[in-house]
Structures are given as structure tokens and as C-alpha cells.
Short mmCIF file of C-alpha atoms and ligand atoms in Angstrom, two decimals:
data_model
loop_
_atom_site.label_atom_id
_atom_site.label_comp_id
_atom_site.label_asym_id
_atom_site.label_seq_id
_atom_site.Cartn_x
_atom_site.Cartn_y
_atom_site.Cartn_z
CA UNK A 246 -23.86 -59.28 -11.44
CA UNK A 247 -20.47 -60.84 -10.61
CA UNK A 248 -17.16 -59.99 -12.16
CA UNK A 249 -16.68 -62.30 -15.12
CA UNK A 250 -20.40 -62.47 -15.98
CA UNK A 251 -21.06 -61.75 -19.57
CA UNK A 252 -22.37 -58.19 -19.91
CA UNK A 253 -25.63 -58.35 -21.85
CA UNK A 254 -25.40 -56.27 -25.01
CA UNK A 255 -27.23 -52.98 -24.60
CA UNK A 256 -27.14 -52.22 -28.28
CA UNK A 257 -28.14 -54.14 -31.34
CA UNK A 258 -25.84 -53.61 -34.28
CA UNK A 259 -26.95 -52.94 -37.85
CA UNK A 260 -27.46 -56.23 -39.60
CA UNK A 261 -25.78 -55.88 -42.95
CA UNK A 262 -25.36 -58.85 -45.29
CA UNK A 263 -21.74 -60.04 -45.45
CA UNK A 264 -21.76 -59.66 -49.24
CA UNK A 265 -22.70 -55.98 -48.91
CA UNK A 266 -19.97 -55.44 -46.31
CA UNK A 267 -17.40 -56.99 -48.66
CA UNK A 268 -18.63 -54.85 -51.51
CA UNK A 269 -18.32 -51.78 -49.28
CA UNK A 270 -14.62 -52.56 -48.73
CA UNK A 271 -14.12 -52.86 -52.44
CA UNK A 272 -16.00 -49.61 -53.11
CA UNK A 273 -13.96 -47.79 -50.51
CA UNK A 274 -10.68 -48.82 -52.09
CA UNK A 275 -11.94 -47.26 -55.31
CA UNK A 276 -12.40 -43.94 -53.50
CA UNK A 277 -8.76 -43.20 -52.67
CA UNK A 278 -8.14 -40.77 -55.54
CA UNK A 279 -11.35 -38.89 -54.82
CA UNK A 280 -10.59 -38.80 -51.08
CA UNK A 281 -7.20 -37.22 -51.79
CA UNK A 282 -8.80 -34.37 -53.73
CA UNK A 283 -11.51 -33.93 -51.08
CA UNK A 284 -8.91 -33.66 -48.29
CA UNK A 285 -6.92 -31.11 -50.25
CA UNK A 286 -9.96 -28.91 -50.95
CA UNK A 287 -11.12 -29.14 -47.32
CA UNK A 288 -7.72 -27.94 -46.15
CA UNK A 289 -7.67 -24.97 -48.55
CA UNK A 290 -11.26 -24.01 -47.75
CA UNK A 291 -10.69 -24.44 -44.02
CA UNK A 292 -7.74 -22.07 -44.16
CA UNK A 293 -9.78 -19.59 -46.18
CA UNK A 294 -12.59 -19.61 -43.61
CA UNK A 295 -10.24 -19.26 -40.64
CA UNK A 296 -8.52 -16.38 -42.39
CA UNK A 297 -11.82 -14.58 -42.88
CA UNK A 298 -12.68 -14.88 -39.17
CA UNK A 299 -9.28 -13.40 -38.26
CA UNK A 300 -9.29 -10.68 -40.93
CA UNK A 301 -12.72 -9.47 -39.84
CA UNK A 302 -11.87 -9.54 -36.11
CA UNK A 303 -14.64 -11.92 -35.12
CA UNK A 304 -14.93 -11.44 -31.36
CA UNK A 305 -16.67 -13.05 -28.40
CA UNK A 306 -19.17 -10.16 -28.46
CA UNK A 307 -20.18 -11.34 -31.94
CA UNK A 308 -21.62 -14.47 -30.34
CA UNK A 309 -24.33 -12.41 -28.65
CA UNK A 310 -27.60 -11.71 -30.40
CA UNK A 311 -30.02 -8.82 -30.55
CA UNK A 312 -33.78 -8.62 -30.28
CA UNK A 313 -36.33 -6.14 -31.62
CA UNK A 314 -35.13 -4.05 -34.57
CA UNK A 315 -31.64 -5.47 -34.35
CA UNK A 316 -29.73 -2.22 -34.88
CA UNK A 317 -25.95 -2.48 -34.45
CA UNK A 318 -25.85 -6.24 -34.33
CA UNK A 319 -22.09 -6.72 -34.29
CA UNK A 320 -22.28 -10.49 -34.75
CA UNK A 321 -24.63 -10.30 -37.73
CA UNK A 322 -22.61 -7.56 -39.43
CA UNK A 323 -19.31 -9.37 -38.87
CA UNK A 324 -20.69 -12.68 -40.13
CA UNK A 325 -21.82 -10.89 -43.29
CA UNK A 326 -18.30 -9.55 -43.85
CA UNK A 327 -16.84 -13.02 -43.30
CA UNK A 328 -19.26 -14.57 -45.81
CA UNK A 329 -18.40 -11.88 -48.37
CA UNK A 330 -14.68 -12.65 -48.03
CA UNK A 331 -15.09 -16.43 -48.14
CA UNK A 332 -17.36 -16.23 -51.20
CA UNK A 333 -15.08 -13.89 -53.14
CA UNK A 334 -17.69 -11.11 -53.05
CA UNK A 335 -17.75 -7.44 -52.05
CA UNK A 336 -20.70 -7.79 -49.74
CA UNK A 337 -23.15 -10.30 -48.27
CA UNK A 338 -26.49 -10.66 -46.53
CA UNK A 339 -26.67 -13.64 -44.17
CA UNK A 340 -29.97 -13.94 -42.36
CA UNK A 341 -31.93 -16.54 -40.46
CA UNK A 342 -35.02 -14.71 -41.67
CA UNK A 343 -34.32 -15.98 -45.19
CA UNK A 344 -36.39 -19.10 -44.63
CA UNK A 345 -34.88 -21.28 -47.36
CA UNK A 346 -32.82 -21.25 -50.53
CA UNK A 347 -35.95 -20.55 -52.57
CA UNK A 348 -36.73 -17.52 -50.41
CA UNK A 349 -33.17 -16.18 -50.66
CA UNK A 350 -33.31 -16.53 -54.46
CA UNK A 351 -36.74 -14.87 -54.52
CA UNK A 352 -35.54 -11.88 -52.49
CA UNK A 353 -32.50 -11.50 -54.75
CA UNK A 354 -34.56 -11.70 -57.96
CA UNK A 355 -37.21 -9.23 -56.73
CA UNK A 356 -34.47 -6.89 -55.53
CA UNK A 357 -32.78 -6.82 -58.94
CA UNK A 358 -35.71 -6.96 -61.39
CA UNK A 359 -38.38 -4.35 -62.08
CA UNK A 360 -41.48 -4.34 -64.28
CA UNK A 361 -40.51 -4.59 -67.95
CA UNK A 362 -37.14 -6.20 -67.20
CA UNK A 363 -36.16 -9.56 -68.61
CA UNK A 364 -34.85 -12.59 -66.78
CA UNK A 365 -33.11 -15.31 -68.75
CA UNK A 366 -32.08 -18.69 -67.38
CA UNK A 367 -28.83 -19.78 -69.01
CA UNK A 368 -28.97 -23.35 -67.70
CA UNK A 369 -32.36 -24.62 -68.83
CA UNK A 370 -35.35 -25.08 -66.60
CA UNK A 371 -34.59 -23.84 -63.08
CA UNK A 372 -35.13 -25.83 -59.87
CA UNK A 373 -38.77 -26.88 -59.33
CA UNK A 374 -39.64 -24.37 -56.59
CA UNK A 375 -38.36 -21.49 -58.76
CA UNK A 376 -40.94 -22.20 -61.46
CA UNK A 377 -43.72 -20.73 -59.35
CA UNK A 378 -41.53 -17.80 -58.31
CA UNK A 379 -40.91 -16.97 -61.97
CA UNK A 380 -44.51 -17.74 -62.92
CA UNK A 381 -43.94 -20.52 -65.46
CA UNK A 382 -45.93 -23.10 -63.49
CA UNK A 383 -49.21 -22.65 -61.63
CA UNK A 384 -50.53 -19.13 -61.21
CA UNK A 385 -49.32 -18.08 -57.81
CA UNK A 386 -50.10 -14.41 -57.34
CA UNK A 387 -47.03 -12.32 -56.70
CA UNK A 388 -44.79 -14.21 -59.11
CA UNK A 389 -42.25 -12.32 -61.20
CA UNK A 390 -44.57 -12.70 -64.18
CA UNK A 391 -47.40 -11.21 -62.14
CA UNK A 392 -45.20 -8.12 -61.72
CA UNK A 393 -44.53 -7.87 -65.47
CA UNK A 394 -41.11 -9.45 -65.58
CA UNK A 395 -40.49 -11.44 -68.73
CA UNK A 396 -38.79 -14.79 -68.68
CA UNK A 397 -36.96 -16.86 -71.26
CA UNK A 398 -34.48 -19.69 -71.06
CA UNK A 399 -31.58 -21.16 -72.96
CA UNK A 400 -31.95 -24.91 -72.88
CA UNK A 401 -28.99 -27.10 -72.16
CA UNK A 402 -27.41 -29.07 -74.99
CA UNK A 403 -28.41 -32.75 -75.26
CA UNK A 404 -25.35 -33.76 -73.19
CA UNK A 405 -26.51 -31.45 -70.39
CA UNK A 406 -23.84 -28.80 -70.86
CA UNK A 407 -24.61 -25.09 -71.43
CA UNK A 408 -25.25 -23.81 -74.96
CA UNK A 409 -22.71 -20.96 -75.08
CA UNK A 410 -23.66 -19.79 -78.59
CA UNK A 411 -27.33 -19.49 -77.67
CA UNK A 412 -26.41 -17.78 -74.38
CA UNK A 413 -24.60 -15.13 -76.40
CA UNK A 414 -27.74 -14.65 -78.55
CA UNK A 415 -30.46 -14.69 -75.87
CA UNK A 416 -28.46 -12.96 -73.15
CA UNK A 417 -28.39 -9.69 -75.07
CA UNK A 418 -31.43 -7.89 -73.71
CA UNK A 419 -31.69 -9.54 -70.30
CA UNK A 420 -31.34 -7.58 -67.06
CA UNK A 421 -30.58 -10.70 -65.02
CA UNK A 422 -28.99 -13.90 -66.32
CA UNK A 423 -29.58 -16.89 -64.07
CA UNK A 424 -27.24 -19.84 -63.63
CA UNK A 425 -28.04 -22.93 -61.57
CA UNK A 426 -24.89 -24.66 -60.38
CA UNK A 427 -26.39 -27.87 -58.99
CA UNK A 428 -28.39 -30.38 -61.02
CA UNK A 429 -31.63 -30.03 -59.04
CA UNK A 430 -34.08 -32.73 -60.09
CA UNK A 431 -32.73 -32.95 -63.61
CA UNK A 432 -30.37 -35.43 -65.14
CA UNK A 433 -27.48 -33.20 -66.08
CA UNK A 434 -24.03 -32.58 -64.65
CA UNK A 435 -23.58 -29.91 -61.99
CA UNK A 436 -21.53 -26.97 -63.20
CA UNK A 437 -17.90 -26.70 -62.17
CA UNK A 438 -16.51 -23.26 -61.38
CA UNK A 439 -14.59 -23.24 -64.65
CA UNK A 440 -17.83 -23.89 -66.57
CA UNK A 441 -19.53 -21.09 -64.62
CA UNK A 442 -16.66 -18.83 -65.60
CA UNK A 443 -17.21 -19.65 -69.29
CA UNK A 444 -20.95 -19.01 -69.03
CA UNK A 445 -20.35 -15.68 -67.26
CA UNK A 446 -17.96 -14.64 -70.06
CA UNK A 447 -20.47 -15.58 -72.77
CA UNK A 448 -23.24 -13.64 -71.02
CA UNK A 449 -21.06 -10.57 -70.39
CA UNK A 450 -19.77 -10.60 -73.97
CA UNK A 451 -23.36 -10.47 -75.17
CA UNK A 452 -24.27 -7.72 -72.72
CA UNK A 453 -21.68 -6.18 -70.37
CA UNK A 454 -24.47 -4.77 -68.15
CA UNK A 455 -26.21 -8.08 -67.51
CA UNK A 456 -26.35 -9.09 -63.83
CA UNK A 457 -25.28 -12.70 -63.51
CA UNK A 458 -26.94 -14.43 -60.57
CA UNK A 459 -25.89 -17.93 -59.54
CA UNK A 460 -28.06 -20.36 -57.58
CA UNK A 461 -25.14 -21.78 -55.58
CA UNK A 462 -27.18 -24.33 -53.58
CA UNK A 463 -25.19 -27.52 -52.86
CA UNK A 464 -22.07 -26.12 -54.52
CA UNK A 465 -20.35 -24.29 -51.63
CA UNK A 466 -16.87 -25.59 -50.74
CA UNK A 467 -16.96 -28.39 -53.31
CA UNK A 468 -14.12 -26.58 -55.06
CA UNK A 469 -11.69 -23.99 -53.70
CA UNK A 470 -13.28 -21.01 -55.45
CA UNK A 471 -16.89 -19.83 -55.63
CA UNK A 472 -19.06 -18.27 -58.38
CA UNK A 473 -18.22 -14.63 -57.52
CA UNK A 474 -14.51 -15.53 -57.85
CA UNK A 475 -15.43 -16.64 -61.37
CA UNK A 476 -17.05 -13.32 -62.27
CA UNK A 477 -20.67 -13.83 -61.17
CA UNK A 478 -22.32 -10.69 -59.76
CA UNK A 479 -24.49 -12.38 -57.14
CA UNK A 480 -24.50 -15.89 -55.60
CA UNK A 481 -27.22 -17.26 -53.35
CA UNK A 482 -27.68 -20.32 -51.16
CA UNK A 483 -29.26 -21.98 -48.16
CA UNK A 484 -27.80 -22.36 -44.67
CA UNK A 485 -29.34 -25.80 -44.14
CA UNK A 486 -27.15 -26.98 -46.99
CA UNK A 487 -23.35 -26.74 -47.33
CA UNK A 488 -22.40 -23.36 -45.78
CA UNK A 489 -24.41 -23.94 -42.60
CA UNK A 490 -22.09 -26.84 -41.76
CA UNK A 491 -24.97 -28.82 -40.24
CA UNK A 492 -25.04 -26.33 -37.35
CA UNK A 493 -27.04 -23.37 -38.67
CA UNK A 494 -30.68 -24.06 -37.83
CA UNK A 495 -32.20 -22.14 -40.72
CA UNK A 496 -31.40 -19.23 -43.03
CA UNK A 497 -29.93 -18.18 -46.33
CA UNK A 498 -27.19 -16.00 -47.77
CA UNK A 499 -26.86 -13.62 -50.70
CA UNK A 500 -23.34 -12.53 -51.68
CA UNK A 501 -22.27 -10.21 -54.47
CA UNK A 502 -21.28 -6.78 -55.72
CA UNK A 503 -22.03 -3.90 -53.33
CA UNK A 504 -24.48 -2.07 -55.59
CA UNK A 505 -26.54 -5.21 -56.20
CA UNK A 506 -26.60 -6.19 -52.54
CA UNK A 507 -27.87 -2.63 -51.86
CA UNK A 508 -30.83 -3.21 -54.22
CA UNK A 509 -31.52 -6.58 -52.62
CA UNK A 510 -31.34 -5.43 -48.98
CA UNK A 511 -34.16 -2.96 -49.64
CA UNK A 512 -36.31 -5.90 -50.68
CA UNK A 513 -35.05 -8.06 -47.79
CA UNK A 514 -36.51 -5.66 -45.23
CA UNK A 515 -37.78 -2.32 -46.50
CA UNK A 516 -36.43 0.50 -48.65
CA UNK A 517 -34.39 2.77 -46.43
CA UNK A 518 -33.89 0.47 -43.47
CA UNK A 519 -32.31 -2.27 -45.62
CA UNK A 520 -29.68 -4.33 -43.84
CA UNK A 521 -29.55 -2.15 -40.73
CA UNK A 522 -32.46 -4.04 -39.21
CA UNK A 523 -33.17 -7.70 -38.60
CA UNK A 524 -32.34 -8.98 -35.15
CA UNK A 525 -30.25 -12.12 -34.93
CA UNK A 526 -31.93 -13.57 -31.80
CA UNK A 527 -29.70 -16.46 -30.79
CA UNK A 528 -28.51 -17.40 -34.27
CA UNK A 529 -25.12 -15.66 -34.58
CA UNK A 530 -23.13 -18.35 -32.81
CA UNK A 531 -24.78 -21.14 -34.79
CA UNK A 532 -24.31 -19.46 -38.16
CA UNK A 533 -20.68 -18.54 -37.41
CA UNK A 534 -19.77 -21.96 -36.05
CA UNK A 535 -21.58 -23.63 -38.95
CA UNK A 536 -19.56 -21.69 -41.51
CA UNK A 537 -16.38 -22.49 -39.59
CA UNK A 538 -17.12 -26.22 -39.77
CA UNK A 539 -18.58 -26.18 -43.28
CA UNK A 540 -15.44 -27.07 -45.30
CA UNK A 541 -14.95 -30.22 -43.22
CA UNK A 542 -18.66 -31.10 -43.17
CA UNK A 543 -18.84 -30.71 -46.96
CA UNK A 544 -15.81 -33.02 -47.15
CA UNK A 545 -17.76 -35.63 -45.13
CA UNK A 546 -20.66 -35.30 -47.56
CA UNK A 547 -18.29 -35.62 -50.53
CA UNK A 548 -16.61 -38.74 -49.11
CA UNK A 549 -20.06 -40.26 -48.60
CA UNK A 550 -20.94 -39.27 -52.18
CA UNK A 551 -17.81 -40.98 -53.55
CA UNK A 552 -18.72 -44.12 -51.65
CA UNK A 553 -22.26 -44.01 -53.08
CA UNK A 554 -20.91 -43.57 -56.62
CA UNK A 555 -18.54 -46.52 -56.26
CA UNK A 556 -20.84 -49.00 -54.55
CA UNK A 557 -23.86 -48.26 -56.73
CA UNK A 558 -21.69 -48.65 -59.84
CA UNK A 559 -20.43 -52.02 -58.54
CA UNK A 560 -24.06 -53.03 -58.05
CA UNK A 561 -24.82 -52.22 -61.68
CA UNK A 562 -26.71 -48.94 -61.22
CA UNK A 563 -26.18 -45.91 -63.39
CA UNK A 564 -25.02 -42.93 -61.32
CA UNK A 565 -24.36 -39.30 -62.14
CA UNK A 566 -21.69 -38.09 -61.79
CA UNK A 567 -19.62 -41.15 -62.64
CA UNK A 568 -16.97 -42.20 -60.09
CA UNK A 569 -13.76 -40.16 -60.19
CA UNK A 570 -15.08 -37.31 -62.31
CA UNK A 571 -14.86 -33.67 -61.23
CA UNK A 572 -17.81 -32.60 -59.10
CA UNK A 573 -19.71 -29.32 -59.04
CA UNK A 574 -22.00 -30.17 -56.11
CA UNK A 575 -22.57 -32.75 -53.35
CA UNK A 576 -25.50 -34.51 -55.04
CA UNK A 577 -25.43 -37.98 -56.59
CA UNK A 578 -28.25 -39.07 -58.89
CA UNK A 579 -28.96 -42.80 -58.95
CA UNK A 580 -31.16 -44.20 -61.68
CA UNK A 581 -33.50 -46.76 -60.15
CA UNK A 582 -35.27 -49.32 -62.33
CA UNK A 583 -38.73 -48.66 -60.81
CA UNK A 584 -40.67 -46.73 -58.17
CA UNK A 585 -40.41 -49.66 -55.73
CA UNK A 586 -36.60 -49.64 -55.70
CA UNK A 587 -36.60 -45.87 -55.30
CA UNK A 588 -39.00 -45.97 -52.36
CA UNK A 589 -37.13 -48.80 -50.55
CA UNK A 590 -33.81 -47.02 -50.99
CA UNK A 591 -35.27 -43.84 -49.44
CA UNK A 592 -36.93 -45.79 -46.62
CA UNK A 593 -33.55 -47.39 -45.91
CA UNK A 594 -31.79 -44.02 -45.76
CA UNK A 595 -34.38 -42.96 -43.18
CA UNK A 596 -33.70 -46.15 -41.17
CA UNK A 597 -30.00 -45.33 -41.15
CA UNK A 598 -30.51 -41.76 -39.88
CA UNK A 599 -29.88 -40.50 -36.33
CA UNK A 600 -33.29 -38.84 -35.95
CA UNK A 601 -36.64 -40.59 -36.58
CA UNK A 602 -34.95 -43.79 -37.77
CA UNK A 603 -38.09 -45.71 -36.83
CA UNK A 604 -40.33 -43.62 -39.11
CA UNK A 605 -41.33 -44.92 -42.52
CA UNK A 606 -41.20 -42.13 -45.08
CA UNK A 607 -43.89 -42.04 -47.78
CA UNK A 608 -44.34 -40.08 -51.02
CA UNK A 609 -46.44 -36.91 -50.53
CA UNK A 610 -47.60 -33.77 -52.34
CA UNK A 611 -44.98 -31.32 -51.18
CA UNK A 612 -45.72 -27.61 -51.73
CA UNK A 613 -43.70 -26.21 -54.62
CA UNK A 614 -43.31 -29.50 -56.53
CA UNK A 615 -45.47 -30.90 -59.35
CA UNK A 616 -45.10 -34.67 -58.68
CA UNK A 617 -45.35 -36.57 -55.40
CA UNK A 618 -42.00 -36.43 -53.63
CA UNK A 619 -40.44 -38.91 -51.21
CA UNK A 620 -37.95 -37.44 -48.78
CA UNK A 621 -35.74 -39.25 -46.35
CA UNK A 622 -34.17 -36.79 -43.96
CA UNK A 623 -33.69 -38.01 -40.42
CA UNK A 624 -31.88 -34.81 -39.65
CA UNK A 625 -31.11 -32.75 -36.53
CA UNK A 626 -32.27 -29.66 -38.41
CA UNK A 627 -35.56 -30.48 -40.09
CA UNK A 628 -35.15 -30.89 -43.84
CA UNK A 629 -31.42 -30.13 -43.73
CA UNK A 630 -29.91 -31.73 -46.78
CA UNK A 631 -26.27 -31.28 -45.75
CA UNK A 632 -27.24 -34.14 -43.44
CA UNK A 633 -27.60 -37.53 -45.14
CA UNK A 634 -30.80 -37.28 -47.11
CA UNK A 635 -32.38 -38.66 -50.20
CA UNK A 636 -35.24 -37.24 -52.15
CA UNK A 637 -36.98 -38.08 -55.35
CA UNK A 638 -40.02 -37.04 -57.30
CA UNK A 639 -42.03 -40.20 -57.98
CA UNK A 640 -41.95 -39.91 -61.76
CA UNK A 641 -39.94 -41.51 -64.53
CA UNK A 642 -36.99 -42.03 -64.83
CA UNK A 643 -37.15 -42.82 -61.06
CA UNK A 644 -34.00 -41.07 -60.07
CA UNK A 645 -32.95 -40.91 -56.43
CA UNK A 646 -31.02 -37.78 -55.45
CA UNK A 647 -28.82 -38.46 -52.47
CA UNK A 648 -26.67 -35.92 -50.69
CA UNK A 649 -25.11 -34.97 -47.40
CA UNK A 650 -23.69 -36.97 -44.54
CA UNK A 651 -22.21 -34.92 -41.73
CA UNK A 652 -19.49 -37.51 -41.20
CA UNK A 653 -18.22 -40.20 -43.52
CA UNK A 654 -18.64 -43.04 -40.99
CA UNK A 655 -22.33 -42.30 -40.47
CA UNK A 656 -23.00 -41.46 -44.13
CA UNK A 657 -21.41 -44.71 -45.28
CA UNK A 658 -23.41 -46.72 -42.75
CA UNK A 659 -26.66 -44.98 -43.74
CA UNK A 660 -26.06 -46.00 -47.33
CA UNK A 661 -25.42 -49.63 -46.33
CA UNK A 662 -28.64 -49.68 -44.32
CA UNK A 663 -30.46 -48.43 -47.44
CA UNK A 664 -28.90 -51.15 -49.59
CA UNK A 665 -29.85 -53.78 -47.00
CA UNK A 666 -33.44 -52.47 -47.15
CA UNK A 667 -33.38 -52.88 -50.94
CA UNK A 668 -31.94 -56.38 -50.59
CA UNK A 669 -34.63 -57.37 -48.06
CA UNK A 670 -37.27 -56.19 -50.51
CA UNK A 671 -35.82 -57.94 -53.54
CA UNK A 672 -34.73 -54.70 -55.19
CA UNK A 673 -31.08 -55.70 -55.60
CA UNK A 674 -29.90 -58.08 -58.25
CA UNK A 675 -28.10 -60.68 -56.14
CA UNK A 676 -25.86 -61.61 -59.08
CA UNK A 677 -24.13 -58.33 -58.54
CA UNK A 678 -23.16 -59.30 -55.00
C1 PLP B 279 -32.22 -26.73 -52.53
C2 PLP B 279 -32.15 -25.97 -53.76
C3 PLP B 279 -32.82 -24.76 -53.91
C4 PLP B 279 -33.62 -24.12 -52.82
O1 PLP B 279 -34.41 -24.99 -52.16
P1 PLP B 279 -34.94 -24.76 -50.67
O2 PLP B 279 -35.47 -26.11 -50.37
O3 PLP B 279 -35.96 -23.72 -50.76
O4 PLP B 279 -33.79 -24.37 -49.81
C5 PLP B 279 -32.70 -24.09 -55.10
N1 PLP B 279 -31.96 -24.58 -56.09
C6 PLP B 279 -31.30 -25.74 -55.97
C7 PLP B 279 -30.47 -26.23 -57.13
C8 PLP B 279 -31.37 -26.46 -54.81
O5 PLP B 279 -30.69 -27.60 -54.70
#
């Protein structure tokens, strides 16, 4: 090749319809207010996280792992102190051996509840995978019900907000009161921290001894305080969502009051050994670095979410939450008119992902769910939904739940690829363009 020859393009660019690109510009200009708030929260949360690393003297030795029993794992123990501080709690368990959010919630519930105790959900039906844990769907042996733990729930009001009067009534004889912050696969708003604070007050007024446990999945770092700051006793989440910052490879956390964490750590491993055991292998660096990055990564996911809210609204879709309303989590629900639109949108998200972009995702019977589920997650950590991902049970009202996006540039592009896929398959009303 001579100087001056045209260099053949090595890469093919995404082919996005000009009308969609123009609409994207318009959507983005509608995001400026939301972006301002996101930047502010990321700064405050970033400072909080850095402070916790300094206050707890995180050292280079903490980056090393242990094997075997894992006694005296300095990194693990320090990370747990840092999590406790960041989450406004007295204590924390942060373990890669908690295999998912569902597992972390299960360990917490079994640690706190004993035969004859009552569990009450204050925010309606809990997340799908929790139904089998509680024993209200299927008959999995080893459920809470199997161990003689009673369950009841306070349904949400028709507008999807908590029923504070009923919480006061039903919360009276419960040992554990359960709050789910994120929407899960239900069409209701995620709870803000101030709403969680009101629910905690209602539950504690009814029964000062009740243990309030919050499923904090998808909520971490969306605001500048967390459920334990708002009076919750225990808060639980997954490390392949927000607090893992896209870096943690697996794991979960349980934060809360010291005495409750003590009960839970005996269930985590075994009574007596509790938190003293559990080797970290090579996970300390990844978990610590993930938490360090998490406020900024969550901000990327939130910017992507704002873009989704704006552009889908411009295209005539109904989204929840509405653009420029206060958020409680990183999830956006998009009402699709039919299964076809839902499936093409998810396939498009997969096409616009960094990993397995060439794979066509299909609905399947996923363990723990009662309808077929389609999941687009071309993620570096398998199934990580802090990375751009979209999932949906294939059942009416055909709602797509989209979340994540490690960076805004890639999240925004992934969404445009999904819209192009819908356009190519006649799932977009061209009048809207
Ligand atoms: C993700 C999630 C869970 C836990 O799910 P895993 O897939 O087991 O991590 C629980 N509750 C809510 C609201 C969630 O979003």
C-alpha cells in the first residue's frame, strides 16, 4: 500500500436510520435536568465511598485473598466494614459465596426467622424468585413455609404506592417486615428512600420490635442515602447489580444492625464459625474496586435510563417511571403493544451488546419464574444486570424491563440498535419518526 491510498475500513459502523439518530438528539436534550441530578448524586456517593476506604484503612494487603477456611482474611473483613459505612449500617456481610440476590435474601430471612414466626411483605407480592423461597408458589422443599414460617402481605394501593394504614394493622404481630425497593416484574413505581422511611415508621409504630428488611436490589447509589439510613434494620442486594460496579464477578451483601447480622452470619456459614470463615479466593480486589467504581457506573446506567425514558416517550410508548420524575432504582419499564415488539426490542439490545452480540436471544423457561422469560444480557459477567440488559416475562401486558449500561455512550448506542431492530421488523410506528 502506498501513502495516499485509501485505507480500507476495518470496521463496519452501526447502521441506524437517520430519523432515529435525529430523535436521539432530541431525546438527549430532554435529559439535561435529569443528568444534572445524576451527576450531583454520583459526586456525593463517590465521596462517600472514597471516605469509607480511607476511614477503614484499606491497604494493599487487603487486595490479597485467602484459601481454605479463610480465617483472618484482612481484605474480606475490611471490605465488610467499608460496605457497612457506605450503606449507613452497623455491620455487613459481603461474600462471593452469596450466589445471587435471591440467595442473599434467603440467607437473611432464614437467619432472622424461626418456626412459628411471621413474615409480612409490606409492598405487595415480592420478586418472582422469592415466591418459592417463601413457599407461596410451587412446593419447593426447604421453603420458609416448609419450616413453619407464616407469611402474609399488604397489597399496594391501586396507584402502586404502599398502604400505610394497612401496614400499621398487619405489621403488628410480624417478626420480619419485608420491603422491596425496586419494581421487579410489576408495574409499580420503585420506592424512594423517603417512601421507605415512611413505611419503616408505620411498621415500627405498629410494632417497635419488628425487624424491617429491605430488598435493595437495583436501588444502590440511585440516591445519596440508603435504606439503613432511613431506619431499616437490614438491607440486602446483589453484587452483579449496582454495588458491584460491573467489576465484581459474583456475590451478594447483607448490611444491617449488629445483632441481626450476628443471627444471619450463623446461617451464612454455620453456628459458631459465622463470619470468621469463608475464604475470599481472588475476589477481594474485584469486589473492592467494583464498589469504588459503583457510584459512577450507576450514574452511567441512570443516564442510559433517562435516554430510554425520553426516546421511548417520543416514540409514543408508555414508560415507567415517566421522564424527569424521581427515581428509586435503575429500571425502566416499557409497555410494548405485543409479544413481537417485546422480543425484537430484546433481540436488538443483545445485538448492541459487547459480548455475544451475534447471538439471538429467545424466550425460555428460566428456573424461579412462572412464565417464559426473554433475557438480553451480552455482559462481561454472565447475567449481570448493571450491564445493559433487558428482560421480560412473555405474558401480558408485555412489559420490557431495561436496566444498566456501564457507560452512557455504549448504553445509548445499545438502545438505538434495539430501536433499529424494531424498525426493521415493523414494530415501530413510522409516523412517530
Ligand atoms: C434482581 C432482584 C432480586 C434478586 O435476583 P437475583 O437474580 O437472584 O440476583 C431480588 N429482588 C429484586 C427486586 C431484584 O431486582
